[in-house]
Each structure stands twice: as C-alpha cells, then as structure tokens.
Amino acid sequence: AGQKPPTITHELRGQIPPMKQMINGLLIGLLLAIGVMFLLLTANFQSLKLAFVAVAAAPAVVAGVLIALYVSGSTLNIQSFIGAIMAIGVAMANAILLITFAEQARRNGMDAKDAAVDGGKHRLRAILMTSCAMLAGMLPLALAFGEAGQQTAPLGQAVMGGLIAATFTTLLVLPALFALLQGWATRQS
C-alpha cells in the first residue's frame, strides 16, 4: 500500500487498549504482591535467605500457569491472571509451612539437610491435602462445565497448572534450596 500520507492519522480503538492496560496493571500488581510477600516474609523469618526460599515457589507457579494455558489452548486473560494469583497464594502458604517447620527443626539442633527433609516429611500430608483439595475444586471449572464455562475455564486451568508445578517445587526443590542456603547459618536469632 505504500507510505501513509502525513496528514492522515490513525488510532486503535475498541476493547483492545483497555484490555492491554488491564493486563499490564494485573502484571504489575502480581509483581508487587510477590515483592510485598518477600518483605513480609523477611520481617517474619528475620532472614532474607528464608524469605527467598519461600518466594522461590512463585516462578514455578508462573511456569505452571503458562504451560497449562498453552496445553489447554487458553489465552492469558483476566480470568487466568486471577487464577495465577490464587495459585501463588496457595503455593506461598505451602512454602511457608514447610520452611517454618524446617527452620524450627534446624534451630533445635538438626543439620540443615536433615531439617529440610524433616520439614518436608512432617508437612507432606498438609501440603498434599491443601493442593489436592484446591485441584479437586478447580477441576469442574477447568473442564468448562455448565453455562458460560468457556469464559471461566482459564481461571481453573491456571490454578491447576500453577498449583501442580508449585506442589512439586515445594516438596522437591524448596527443601534442597533450604538446605543449601541454611547450611552455614548459625542457630541463633
């Protein structure tokens, strides 16, 4: 078609600009939420390393959400962002539970590696019950049953994908990261 004449202007209108603005706002909100959780966990644990270990589950949630959306053919939209936020909330709760028990065992005299295994062993049932209950609750939503099921399906798919990835990360990666980072830490506050 060639070059556009200089006197002609164009502007994108409709639902696309507000949707892009909303997605950008949700992304900023998600990143701010993770940052605020990191600061709160740092204050609670009184340790940057333990807060980092807890927040290390968040990238697994994001990866799980993106994989689930790709496999299901869904798009990244408001529903899937809400699902990602929900999955991050449950993943953080599980990670905090495991790290709290592992750090308590380490402060009571256990080696960091043994404390990580002990924390995972004692909190395994609680973590699996929380994750399985959330997965079971999201399954009908993810399968798009009922009226308008296609509209809310990305929420369930995002939660399920993020939670599956977060559960494996919490049970397998976080104990190893805890043992690695707390291996040389002192036992005193």
CSV table of C-alpha atoms in Angstrom, one decimal:
chain,number,residue,atom,x,y,z
A,1,ALA,CA,0.0,0.0,0.0
A,2,GLY,CA,3.0,2.3,0.4
A,3,GLN,CA,3.7,5.1,2.8
A,4,LYS,CA,0.8,6.7,4.7
A,5,PRO,CA,0.2,10.4,3.8
A,6,PRO,CA,1.4,12.7,6.6
A,7,THR,CA,-2.0,14.3,7.0
A,8,ILE,CA,-3.7,11.0,7.9
A,9,THR,CA,-3.6,9.8,11.5
A,10,HIS,CA,-4.9,6.5,13.0
A,11,GLU,CA,-5.8,5.4,16.4
A,12,LEU,CA,-6.6,2.0,17.8
A,13,ARG,CA,-10.0,1.9,19.5
A,14,GLY,CA,-12.4,-0.6,20.9
A,15,GLN,CA,-11.7,-3.1,23.7
A,16,ILE,CA,-8.0,-3.8,22.9
A,17,PRO,CA,-6.4,-0.7,24.6
A,18,PRO,CA,-8.3,-1.0,27.9
A,19,MET,CA,-7.6,-4.8,27.9
A,20,LYS,CA,-3.9,-4.2,27.4
A,21,GLN,CA,-3.9,-1.6,30.1
A,22,MET,CA,-5.7,-4.0,32.5
A,23,ILE,CA,-3.3,-6.9,31.7
A,24,ASN,CA,-0.3,-4.6,32.4
A,25,GLY,CA,-2.0,-3.4,35.7
A,26,LEU,CA,-2.5,-7.1,36.7
A,27,LEU,CA,1.1,-7.9,35.9
A,28,ILE,CA,2.4,-5.0,37.9
A,29,GLY,CA,0.0,-6.0,40.8
A,30,LEU,CA,1.3,-9.6,40.7
A,31,LEU,CA,4.9,-8.5,40.8
A,32,LEU,CA,4.1,-6.0,43.6
A,33,ALA,CA,2.3,-8.8,45.6
A,34,ILE,CA,5.3,-11.0,45.3
A,35,GLY,CA,7.6,-8.2,46.4
A,36,VAL,CA,5.4,-7.3,49.4
A,37,MET,CA,5.3,-11.0,50.3
A,38,PHE,CA,9.0,-11.1,50.2
A,39,LEU,CA,9.3,-8.1,52.5
A,40,LEU,CA,6.7,-9.5,54.9
A,41,LEU,CA,8.4,-12.9,55.0
A,42,THR,CA,11.8,-11.2,55.6
A,43,ALA,CA,10.3,-9.5,58.6
A,44,ASN,CA,8.6,-12.6,59.8
A,45,PHE,CA,11.5,-15.0,59.4
A,46,GLN,CA,14.1,-12.3,60.2
A,47,SER,CA,16.1,-13.7,57.3
A,48,LEU,CA,16.5,-12.7,53.7
A,49,LYS,CA,17.5,-16.3,52.8
A,50,LEU,CA,14.4,-17.9,54.2
A,51,ALA,CA,12.2,-15.3,52.5
A,52,PHE,CA,14.0,-16.0,49.3
A,53,VAL,CA,13.4,-19.8,49.7
A,54,ALA,CA,9.7,-19.2,50.3
A,55,VAL,CA,9.3,-16.8,47.3
A,56,ALA,CA,11.2,-19.2,45.1
A,57,ALA,CA,8.0,-21.1,44.5
A,58,ALA,CA,6.5,-18.2,42.6
A,59,PRO,CA,8.4,-18.8,39.3
A,60,ALA,CA,7.2,-22.4,39.3
A,61,VAL,CA,3.6,-21.2,39.7
A,62,VAL,CA,4.0,-18.8,36.7
A,63,ALA,CA,5.6,-21.5,34.6
A,64,GLY,CA,2.9,-24.0,35.6
A,65,VAL,CA,0.2,-21.4,34.7
A,66,LEU,CA,1.7,-20.7,31.3
A,67,ILE,CA,2.2,-24.4,30.5
A,68,ALA,CA,-1.4,-25.2,31.5
A,69,LEU,CA,-2.8,-22.4,29.4
A,70,TYR,CA,-0.6,-23.5,26.4
A,71,VAL,CA,-1.7,-27.1,26.7
A,72,SER,CA,-5.4,-26.3,27.1
A,73,GLY,CA,-5.3,-23.7,24.3
A,74,SER,CA,-6.4,-20.9,26.5
A,75,THR,CA,-5.2,-17.4,26.5
A,76,LEU,CA,-3.6,-15.1,29.1
A,77,ASN,CA,-6.6,-13.0,30.2
A,78,ILE,CA,-8.1,-11.6,33.3
A,79,GLN,CA,-9.5,-14.9,34.4
A,80,SER,CA,-6.1,-16.7,34.1
A,81,PHE,CA,-4.4,-13.8,35.9
A,82,ILE,CA,-6.8,-14.2,38.8
A,83,GLY,CA,-6.1,-18.0,38.7
A,84,ALA,CA,-2.4,-17.3,38.8
A,85,ILE,CA,-2.8,-15.0,41.8
A,86,MET,CA,-4.9,-17.7,43.6
A,87,ALA,CA,-2.2,-20.4,42.8
A,88,ILE,CA,0.6,-18.1,44.1
A,89,GLY,CA,-1.4,-17.6,47.4
A,90,VAL,CA,-1.7,-21.4,48.0
A,91,ALA,CA,1.9,-22.0,46.9
A,92,MET,CA,3.2,-19.4,49.3
A,93,ALA,CA,1.1,-20.9,52.2
A,94,ASN,CA,2.6,-24.3,51.5
A,95,ALA,CA,6.1,-23.0,51.2
A,96,ILE,CA,5.8,-21.0,54.4
A,97,LEU,CA,4.5,-24.1,56.2
A,98,LEU,CA,7.4,-26.3,55.0
A,99,ILE,CA,10.1,-23.6,55.7
A,100,THR,CA,8.8,-22.8,59.2
A,101,PHE,CA,9.0,-26.5,60.2
A,102,ALA,CA,12.4,-27.0,58.6
A,103,GLU,CA,13.8,-23.9,60.3
A,104,GLN,CA,12.3,-24.8,63.6
A,105,ALA,CA,14.0,-28.3,63.4
A,106,ARG,CA,17.3,-26.7,62.3
A,107,ARG,CA,17.2,-24.3,65.3
A,108,ASN,CA,16.6,-27.3,67.6
A,109,GLY,CA,19.9,-28.8,66.6
A,110,MET,CA,19.4,-30.7,63.3
A,111,ASP,CA,21.6,-30.3,60.3
A,112,ALA,CA,20.1,-28.1,57.6
A,113,LYS,CA,19.8,-31.0,55.2
A,114,ASP,CA,18.1,-33.2,57.8
A,115,ALA,CA,15.9,-30.3,58.9
A,116,ALA,CA,14.7,-29.8,55.3
A,117,VAL,CA,13.9,-33.5,54.9
A,118,ASP,CA,12.2,-33.5,58.3
A,119,GLY,CA,10.1,-30.4,57.5
A,120,GLY,CA,9.0,-32.0,54.2
A,121,LYS,CA,8.2,-35.3,55.9
A,122,HIS,CA,6.1,-33.7,58.7
A,123,ARG,CA,4.3,-31.3,56.4
A,124,LEU,CA,3.8,-33.6,53.4
A,125,ARG,CA,0.3,-34.6,54.3
A,126,ALA,CA,-0.8,-31.0,55.0
A,127,ILE,CA,0.7,-29.7,51.7
A,128,LEU,CA,-0.8,-32.5,49.6
A,129,MET,CA,-4.2,-32.2,51.3
A,130,THR,CA,-4.3,-28.4,50.6
A,131,SER,CA,-3.2,-28.9,47.0
A,132,CYS,CA,-5.5,-31.8,46.2
A,133,ALA,CA,-8.5,-30.0,47.7
A,134,MET,CA,-7.8,-26.9,45.6
A,135,LEU,CA,-7.2,-29.1,42.5
A,136,ALA,CA,-10.5,-31.0,43.0
A,137,GLY,CA,-12.4,-27.8,43.5
A,138,MET,CA,-10.9,-26.3,40.3
A,139,LEU,CA,-11.5,-29.4,38.1
A,140,PRO,CA,-15.1,-28.7,37.1
A,141,LEU,CA,-14.2,-25.1,36.4
A,142,ALA,CA,-11.2,-26.1,34.3
A,143,LEU,CA,-13.3,-28.6,32.3
A,144,ALA,CA,-15.7,-25.8,31.4
A,145,PHE,CA,-18.9,-27.5,32.6
A,146,GLY,CA,-22.1,-25.5,32.7
A,147,GLU,CA,-23.3,-22.3,31.1
A,148,ALA,CA,-20.5,-19.8,30.2
A,149,GLY,CA,-18.0,-22.5,31.2
A,150,GLN,CA,-15.6,-21.4,28.4
A,151,GLN,CA,-15.4,-17.9,30.0
A,152,THR,CA,-14.2,-19.2,33.4
A,153,ALA,CA,-12.2,-22.2,32.3
A,154,PRO,CA,-8.9,-20.3,32.1
A,155,LEU,CA,-9.2,-19.5,35.8
A,156,GLY,CA,-9.4,-23.2,36.7
A,157,GLN,CA,-6.8,-24.2,34.2
A,158,ALA,CA,-4.4,-21.5,35.5
A,159,VAL,CA,-4.9,-22.5,39.2
A,160,MET,CA,-4.5,-26.2,38.4
A,161,GLY,CA,-1.3,-25.8,36.3
A,162,GLY,CA,0.3,-23.4,38.8
A,163,LEU,CA,-0.6,-25.5,41.8
A,164,ILE,CA,0.7,-28.7,40.3
A,165,ALA,CA,4.0,-27.0,39.5
A,166,ALA,CA,4.1,-25.3,42.9
A,167,THR,CA,3.4,-28.5,44.8
A,168,PHE,CA,6.3,-30.4,43.1
A,169,THR,CA,8.6,-27.4,43.7
A,170,THR,CA,7.6,-27.1,47.3
A,171,LEU,CA,8.2,-30.7,48.0
A,172,LEU,CA,11.3,-31.3,45.9
A,173,VAL,CA,13.1,-28.0,45.2
A,174,LEU,CA,12.5,-25.9,48.2
A,175,PRO,CA,13.9,-28.4,50.7
A,176,ALA,CA,17.1,-28.6,48.6
A,177,LEU,CA,17.3,-24.8,48.4
A,178,PHE,CA,16.7,-24.5,52.1
A,179,ALA,CA,19.5,-27.0,52.9
A,180,LEU,CA,21.8,-25.2,50.5
A,181,LEU,CA,21.2,-21.7,51.9
A,182,GLN,CA,20.9,-22.6,55.5
A,183,GLY,CA,23.8,-25.0,55.6
A,184,TRP,CA,26.2,-22.4,57.1
A,185,ALA,CA,23.7,-20.4,59.1
A,186,THR,CA,24.0,-20.0,62.8
A,187,ARG,CA,21.4,-21.4,65.1
A,188,GLN,CA,20.9,-18.1,67.0
A,189,SER,CA,18.5,-15.3,66.0
